[in-house]
Structures are given as C-alpha cells and as structure tokens.
Amino acid sequence: MAGISPELASTVAAIIDGGSLDAAARSLRITPSAVSQRLKTLEQQLGQVLIVRGRPAKATAAGESVVRMARQIALLEHDALAALGLDDAGGRVSIPLAVNADSMATWFLAPLARLAENHDIDFDLHRDDQTFTARLLESGEVMAAVTSEESPVAGCTVAPLGVLRYEAMATPAFMKRWFPDGVTEDALRRAPFVDFDRRDTLQHTWLRSRGLEEQGIPRHYVPASYDYAQAVLLGLGWGMLPGSQATDAAASGAALPLGGDPIHVPLYWQQWNLRSSLLDAISTEVIEEAARVLD
C-alpha cells in the first residue's frame, strides 16, 4: 500500500478542526466536493472510516492517527523552513494545546504571550479538566497538555510543573451569615457552595476532609474559572479558589479562608515525543513559568 499523502492527511485534520467538510473547504480554499473526494480517497486507500459525520464531525480511532500525523508534518515543516531562514514562506503555524481552566485563568497565558512575541504561532487552546486533558493528546487533537496525569500518554514525554494550591474561601458577609459560630459541620451542611461543573470534585474532597459528604448540601454550578471566582467573591457560595486568585482575594480582604487543609493538585506537562525546536521552546517557557508561580 502506498504511504499516506500529507495533502490528504491535512484535509482530514482540517475537517476535525473546522467541525465539518464545508468548514474544511473554506479553510483549504477548495470546494466541499473536493474535500469529500480527498476524504473518500484516503478512506479507500486505508480501508477504514476516518470521519464520523455529524455536528461536529468526529474522528474515528483511525482518523485520530491521521490527524496526529498531519499535525506532526505541519510542525516539522515549519521547523525546517525556520532553520533554513525561510520561515516566512511557511507562514504561521497553529499549535493546539490543552489546559485546565484554573491554570488558564491564573498562570498559563503569560508564557504563551511571550512566545507569540518571538514566533509566528497561532495558539489553539482546548480547555478541559486537568484529569481529562491527556485524552486530547491521545486523540491527536492537541500537541501538548497541562494534565494531572503523571504517567506519559503513549508517544509523549512528561515533565512535572508543580502543584496548584486551592483554598476554601468565602466573603466576609457570607461568613457572617452562614458561619456566625464558626465553620462547623452543621453550618457546612446548610451553607451553599459553588461547583465548577459536574466533574468538579474539589469542594467534595474538602468537605470529606471535614468529615462530610456533599450529597444534600446546596450548590451552584458556574462553569468558567473567572466567573467561578466572581461567584465566590460576590457571595453566591463558598468555593475552592486556586493560586493567585486565593492569594489576591485574601490580601484584599475580599474573601476569607474557611480553614481546613488546602487541596494540592500536582500538574504535569505532556507533549508529543517529537524532535521539534518550536515545541521544545513552548515546553521550556511553560515549565519555567510554572516553576515561578506554582508550589
């Protein structure tokens, strides 16, 4: 069987990035029928379905392998052109990365901004819980990820970043209303808390450290890191604030700690095991920033 054409592989990646054949056609500046023909050609060559059409289109396991190959080729081509002094000929390169919401809100964007000053990069950030970002590496959807997974994903390298520290916090007015006699078990059973989403277990873990289960305790769901912190700082409920959000809130008096042990979430940087000067530059900048700001 002949090898996989980079042009055909990049077409599959464009479908996944755009979510549809029409979006891929616009990105590649070809007709939708041409996109469909390229996809059909590659699927016939490989004897496997690569894309499940839907809203959005999804890659099959075989399609994920092709997408990963396409991204690696694009990255290596960019590196080669840059090494030859022909980086303008290659244009800008898109680097998809996965990161948890709290890292994005507190420390992760600063190193990316510095990198963008010196490299022609378009960062494509995928936000998910730190326990799920590794899956995006496995699928080929991203090239690197901030994750809580210490064991490397197949085909990836892993480096420790540090620990993101979470404190249980609430506003002074909330404390006065719900904890007039202190943060007791009875008060915690009545006081509402804020969950990020239905996969967020930080508040549940903190409650269990105080001998309580979360079932039956009132809660709000606020699925965005900045808005989550705002909800806590507006007195909607108590919640676990990360890193600089907790430090700044305590320093300004906007929120007070409820006490109890903080929760420490170890974070790791996983990236494709690929010899790429650009990917290595991103890794270095991210790891150095994490060393400055994480515990």
PDB file of N, CA and C in Angstrom, residues 107-119 121 123 125 285-286:
ATOM      1  N   TRP A 107      -2.084  31.389  35.350  1.00  0.00           N
ATOM      2  CA  TRP A 107      -0.656  31.490  35.026  1.00  0.00           C
ATOM      3  C   TRP A 107      -0.283  31.103  33.606  1.00  0.00           C
ATOM      4  N   PHE A 108      -1.128  30.373  32.894  1.00  0.00           N
ATOM      5  CA  PHE A 108      -0.708  29.739  31.648  1.00  0.00           C
ATOM      6  C   PHE A 108      -0.595  30.703  30.470  1.00  0.00           C
ATOM      7  N   LEU A 109      -1.357  31.782  30.448  1.00  0.00           N
ATOM      8  CA  LEU A 109      -1.364  32.666  29.283  1.00  0.00           C
ATOM      9  C   LEU A 109      -0.099  33.519  29.178  1.00  0.00           C
ATOM     10  N   ALA A 110       0.529  33.822  30.297  1.00  0.00           N
ATOM     11  CA  ALA A 110       1.720  34.684  30.267  1.00  0.00           C
ATOM     12  C   ALA A 110       2.858  34.098  29.425  1.00  0.00           C
ATOM     13  N   PRO A 111       3.224  32.818  29.610  1.00  0.00           N
ATOM     14  CA  PRO A 111       4.292  32.276  28.754  1.00  0.00           C
ATOM     15  C   PRO A 111       3.904  32.221  27.283  1.00  0.00           C
ATOM     16  N   LEU A 112       2.623  32.013  26.979  1.00  0.00           N
ATOM     17  CA  LEU A 112       2.194  31.973  25.584  1.00  0.00           C
ATOM     18  C   LEU A 112       2.331  33.353  24.948  1.00  0.00           C
ATOM     19  N   ALA A 113       2.021  34.399  25.721  1.00  0.00           N
ATOM     20  CA  ALA A 113       2.164  35.756  25.194  1.00  0.00           C
ATOM     21  C   ALA A 113       3.613  36.060  24.860  1.00  0.00           C
ATOM     22  N   ARG A 114       4.529  35.616  25.719  1.00  0.00           N
ATOM     23  CA  ARG A 114       5.967  35.843  25.437  1.00  0.00           C
ATOM     24  C   ARG A 114       6.391  35.074  24.191  1.00  0.00           C
ATOM     25  N   LEU A 115       5.906  33.853  24.051  1.00  0.00           N
ATOM     26  CA  LEU A 115       6.260  33.056  22.870  1.00  0.00           C
ATOM     27  C   LEU A 115       5.739  33.704  21.597  1.00  0.00           C
ATOM     28  N   ALA A 116       4.540  34.265  21.652  1.00  0.00           N
ATOM     29  CA  ALA A 116       3.935  34.875  20.464  1.00  0.00           C
ATOM     30  C   ALA A 116       4.697  36.116  20.006  1.00  0.00           C
ATOM     31  N   GLU A 117       5.480  36.715  20.912  1.00  0.00           N
ATOM     32  CA  GLU A 117       6.287  37.877  20.530  1.00  0.00           C
ATOM     33  C   GLU A 117       7.445  37.488  19.631  1.00  0.00           C
ATOM     34  N   ASN A 118       7.899  36.239  19.741  1.00  0.00           N
ATOM     35  CA  ASN A 118       9.108  35.809  19.025  1.00  0.00           C
ATOM     36  C   ASN A 118       8.863  34.740  17.968  1.00  0.00           C
ATOM     37  N   HIS A 119       7.651  34.212  17.902  1.00  0.00           N
ATOM     38  CA  HIS A 119       7.364  33.152  16.940  1.00  0.00           C
ATOM     39  C   HIS A 119       6.027  33.431  16.262  1.00  0.00           C
ATOM     40  N   ILE A 121       3.125  32.049  15.791  1.00  0.00           N
ATOM     41  CA  ILE A 121       2.309  30.947  16.296  1.00  0.00           C
ATOM     42  C   ILE A 121       0.869  31.415  16.464  1.00  0.00           C
ATOM     43  N   PHE A 123      -1.975  30.006  18.734  1.00  0.00           N
ATOM     44  CA  PHE A 123      -2.307  29.021  19.757  1.00  0.00           C
ATOM     45  C   PHE A 123      -3.791  28.682  19.689  1.00  0.00           C
ATOM     46  N   LEU A 125      -6.225  26.846  21.989  1.00  0.00           N
ATOM     47  CA  LEU A 125      -6.324  26.287  23.334  1.00  0.00           C
ATOM     48  C   LEU A 125      -7.622  25.497  23.510  1.00  0.00           C
ATOM     49  N   GLU A 285       9.320  27.448  28.002  1.00  0.00           N
ATOM     50  CA  GLU A 285       8.675  28.657  28.512  1.00  0.00           C
ATOM     51  C   GLU A 285       7.596  28.304  29.527  1.00  0.00           C
ATOM     52  N   VAL A 286       6.802  27.288  29.239  1.00  0.00           N
ATOM     53  CA  VAL A 286       5.724  26.888  30.145  1.00  0.00           C
ATOM     54  C   VAL A 286       6.287  26.337  31.448  1.00  0.00           C
TER      55      VAL A 286
END
